[in-house]
């Protein structure tokens, strides 16, 4: 699938309104607490997709551990990540759509940097729950980092990286009592415009996270 195909016309949804309250320009996240929680096999046994969430916000600790599990730095020497990436180019950026703005996750500093002060959760998909859940993650391919890779490999490898990140999120949620669902049905063009992405940055997946309404 080419970039132009990813950005093909899809049904329109209302544009997000700029928020009137001040959003934090940076959120420094708590470091993950390692060595706690159930075993990996227990998390795998509990992994499932959830589409019904409460409005309860994630704690800062949960948000920090979730994003570290998704694609955080787990090897200080060399900056290795929890998710694989072809040739280590780290072509997937994670954007967190929160009620007070859209933030880009910065693995090196383990922080969130404000991209736009808009509530864009409703643009991350067409399902009703996406605008009500406390957090929607958006996985964005930066094709500018893939220029040295053969063109026919770029979509395949970036999709594999996004899938690994999404599974990391699923497993963290299963271990922490949270719910998640990964989604590919989104208006990529509208979402890219709302976030303020460049033409070589394309959203390919979204993942909703929250407290399950029916645990």
XYZ file of C-alpha atoms in Angstrom:
215
model
C 0.000 0.000 0.000
C 1.436 3.366 -1.011
C 1.322 6.633 0.904
C -1.279 8.008 -1.508
C -3.465 4.959 -0.931
C -3.176 5.394 2.821
C -4.383 8.976 2.438
C -7.284 8.153 0.127
C -10.630 9.804 0.712
C -12.572 8.531 3.698
C -15.855 9.770 5.234
C -15.392 13.123 6.906
C -15.803 13.730 10.620
C -16.091 17.095 12.391
C -12.808 18.943 12.832
C -11.611 19.261 16.432
C -11.958 22.604 18.136
C -8.934 24.327 19.578
C -9.019 24.084 23.344
C -9.387 27.248 25.356
C -7.504 26.033 28.428
C -3.727 25.965 28.472
C -2.196 22.564 27.752
C 1.156 21.565 29.174
C 3.876 21.872 26.560
C 5.731 18.904 28.037
C 4.763 16.073 30.363
C 7.694 14.301 31.995
C 6.505 10.745 32.595
C 7.304 8.589 35.636
C 9.772 5.798 35.034
C 8.278 2.287 34.864
C 8.397 0.087 37.924
C 10.057 -3.074 36.681
C 9.716 -6.562 38.114
C 6.086 -6.190 39.172
C 2.816 -7.468 37.778
C 1.850 -10.911 36.485
C 4.072 -13.158 34.423
C 4.124 -12.741 30.654
C 2.166 -15.964 30.196
C -0.616 -14.597 32.418
C -0.718 -11.355 30.414
C -0.906 -13.353 27.178
C -3.768 -15.394 28.599
C -5.638 -12.179 29.516
C -4.956 -10.254 26.298
C -8.161 -9.185 24.556
C -9.746 -6.301 22.688
C -12.007 -3.979 24.700
C -14.432 -1.500 23.137
C -16.359 -0.256 26.173
C -14.470 2.090 28.487
C -15.185 4.253 31.503
C -14.238 7.935 31.425
C -11.656 7.404 34.168
C -8.302 8.920 33.224
C -5.110 6.912 33.398
C -2.725 7.810 36.199
C 0.605 9.381 35.300
C 2.306 6.150 36.371
C 0.071 4.074 34.098
C 0.623 6.457 31.187
C 4.382 6.365 31.687
C 4.533 2.579 31.935
C 2.179 2.154 28.970
C 4.281 4.303 26.644
C 7.538 2.775 27.851
C 6.112 -0.679 27.182
C 4.918 0.475 23.761
C 8.257 1.702 22.419
C 10.380 3.018 25.258
C 14.138 2.811 25.691
C 15.067 -0.440 27.427
C 18.815 -0.361 26.706
C 20.518 2.882 27.609
C 23.622 1.958 25.631
C 22.585 2.524 22.037
C 19.017 3.593 22.816
C 17.425 0.215 22.044
C 13.640 0.091 22.254
C 11.046 -2.347 23.562
C 9.704 -2.785 20.004
C 11.786 -3.876 16.996
C 12.443 -1.593 14.047
C 14.144 -2.383 10.698
C 17.807 -1.370 10.881
C 16.944 0.579 14.032
C 15.557 3.548 12.097
C 12.631 3.969 14.538
C 10.207 4.938 11.790
C 7.071 4.846 13.967
C 6.177 7.852 16.134
C 3.524 7.478 18.820
C 1.045 10.309 19.323
C -1.164 10.367 22.405
C -4.567 11.980 21.881
C -5.665 13.156 25.320
C -8.580 15.426 26.283
C -6.232 18.413 26.663
C -4.197 17.957 23.485
C -2.242 15.721 21.141
C 1.265 14.863 22.328
C 4.181 13.055 20.677
C 5.970 10.494 22.802
C 9.715 11.116 23.066
C 11.357 7.817 24.087
C 14.793 9.364 24.672
C 13.527 11.662 27.409
C 10.499 9.513 28.316
C 8.208 12.493 27.972
C 5.262 13.792 25.989
C 5.709 16.919 23.871
C 2.634 18.928 22.947
C 1.939 18.861 19.212
C -1.410 20.636 19.119
C -3.806 21.809 21.837
C -6.854 20.084 20.349
C -9.046 17.240 21.490
C -8.611 14.996 18.449
C -9.794 11.748 20.025
C -12.904 11.629 17.824
C -10.683 11.783 14.723
C -8.802 8.615 15.607
C -11.597 6.405 14.279
C -15.267 6.144 13.424
C -16.404 4.042 16.369
C -18.418 5.884 19.020
C -16.126 4.961 21.900
C -12.981 6.620 20.530
C -14.074 10.138 21.472
C -15.092 9.115 24.996
C -12.153 6.952 26.029
C -9.418 8.747 27.999
C -6.593 7.934 25.579
C -6.180 7.169 21.891
C -2.719 6.302 20.620
C -1.910 7.032 16.979
C 0.960 5.238 15.235
C 2.520 7.396 12.538
C 5.026 6.254 9.913
C 7.744 8.787 9.171
C 8.680 7.807 5.618
C 11.545 10.286 5.666
C 13.458 7.833 7.868
C 12.986 5.017 5.368
C 14.543 6.591 2.283
C 17.541 4.271 2.314
C 15.266 1.220 2.333
C 13.895 -0.255 -0.941
C 10.487 1.281 -1.630
C 8.734 -2.095 -1.752
C 9.860 -2.859 1.809
C 8.864 0.395 3.519
C 5.185 -0.338 4.099
C 5.814 -3.942 5.129
C 8.472 -3.154 7.706
C 6.706 -0.119 9.152
C 3.495 -2.141 9.522
C 5.454 -4.855 11.351
C 6.897 -2.259 13.734
C 3.475 -0.746 14.426
C 2.073 -4.219 15.066
C 4.812 -4.969 17.588
C 4.129 -1.691 19.392
C 0.396 -2.394 19.471
C 0.994 -5.842 20.955
C 3.266 -4.357 23.625
C 0.398 -2.033 24.549
C -2.042 -4.943 24.659
C 0.213 -6.927 26.984
C 0.824 -3.996 29.304
C -2.915 -3.335 29.499
C -3.595 -7.004 30.241
C -1.073 -6.898 33.086
C -2.322 -3.577 34.507
C -6.085 -4.153 34.417
C -6.622 -1.789 31.500
C -8.408 -2.376 28.202
C -7.251 -1.682 24.666
C -8.280 -2.181 21.052
C -6.205 -1.555 17.936
C -7.987 -0.015 14.963
C -7.261 0.612 11.312
C -10.539 2.330 10.378
C -9.646 6.016 10.641
C -9.690 9.092 8.461
C -5.966 9.369 7.883
C -6.084 12.651 6.002
C -8.244 14.485 8.548
C -6.224 13.063 11.422
C -2.924 14.084 9.833
C -4.227 17.623 9.297
C -5.579 17.870 12.847
C -2.284 16.728 14.357
C -0.240 18.898 11.999
C 1.802 16.155 10.345
C 4.104 16.648 7.386
C 3.406 15.036 4.008
C 5.878 12.230 4.717
C 4.185 11.369 8.028
C 1.205 9.005 7.718
C -1.040 7.605 10.494
C -1.507 3.877 9.910
C -3.059 2.566 13.126
C -4.773 3.832 16.259
C -5.237 2.116 19.607
C -7.738 3.102 22.264
C -6.787 2.576 25.917
C -8.780 2.944 29.098
C -10.383 1.297 32.086
C -12.798 -1.400 30.880
C -16.438 -0.688 31.666
C -16.984 -4.444 32.051
C -13.818 -5.969 33.533
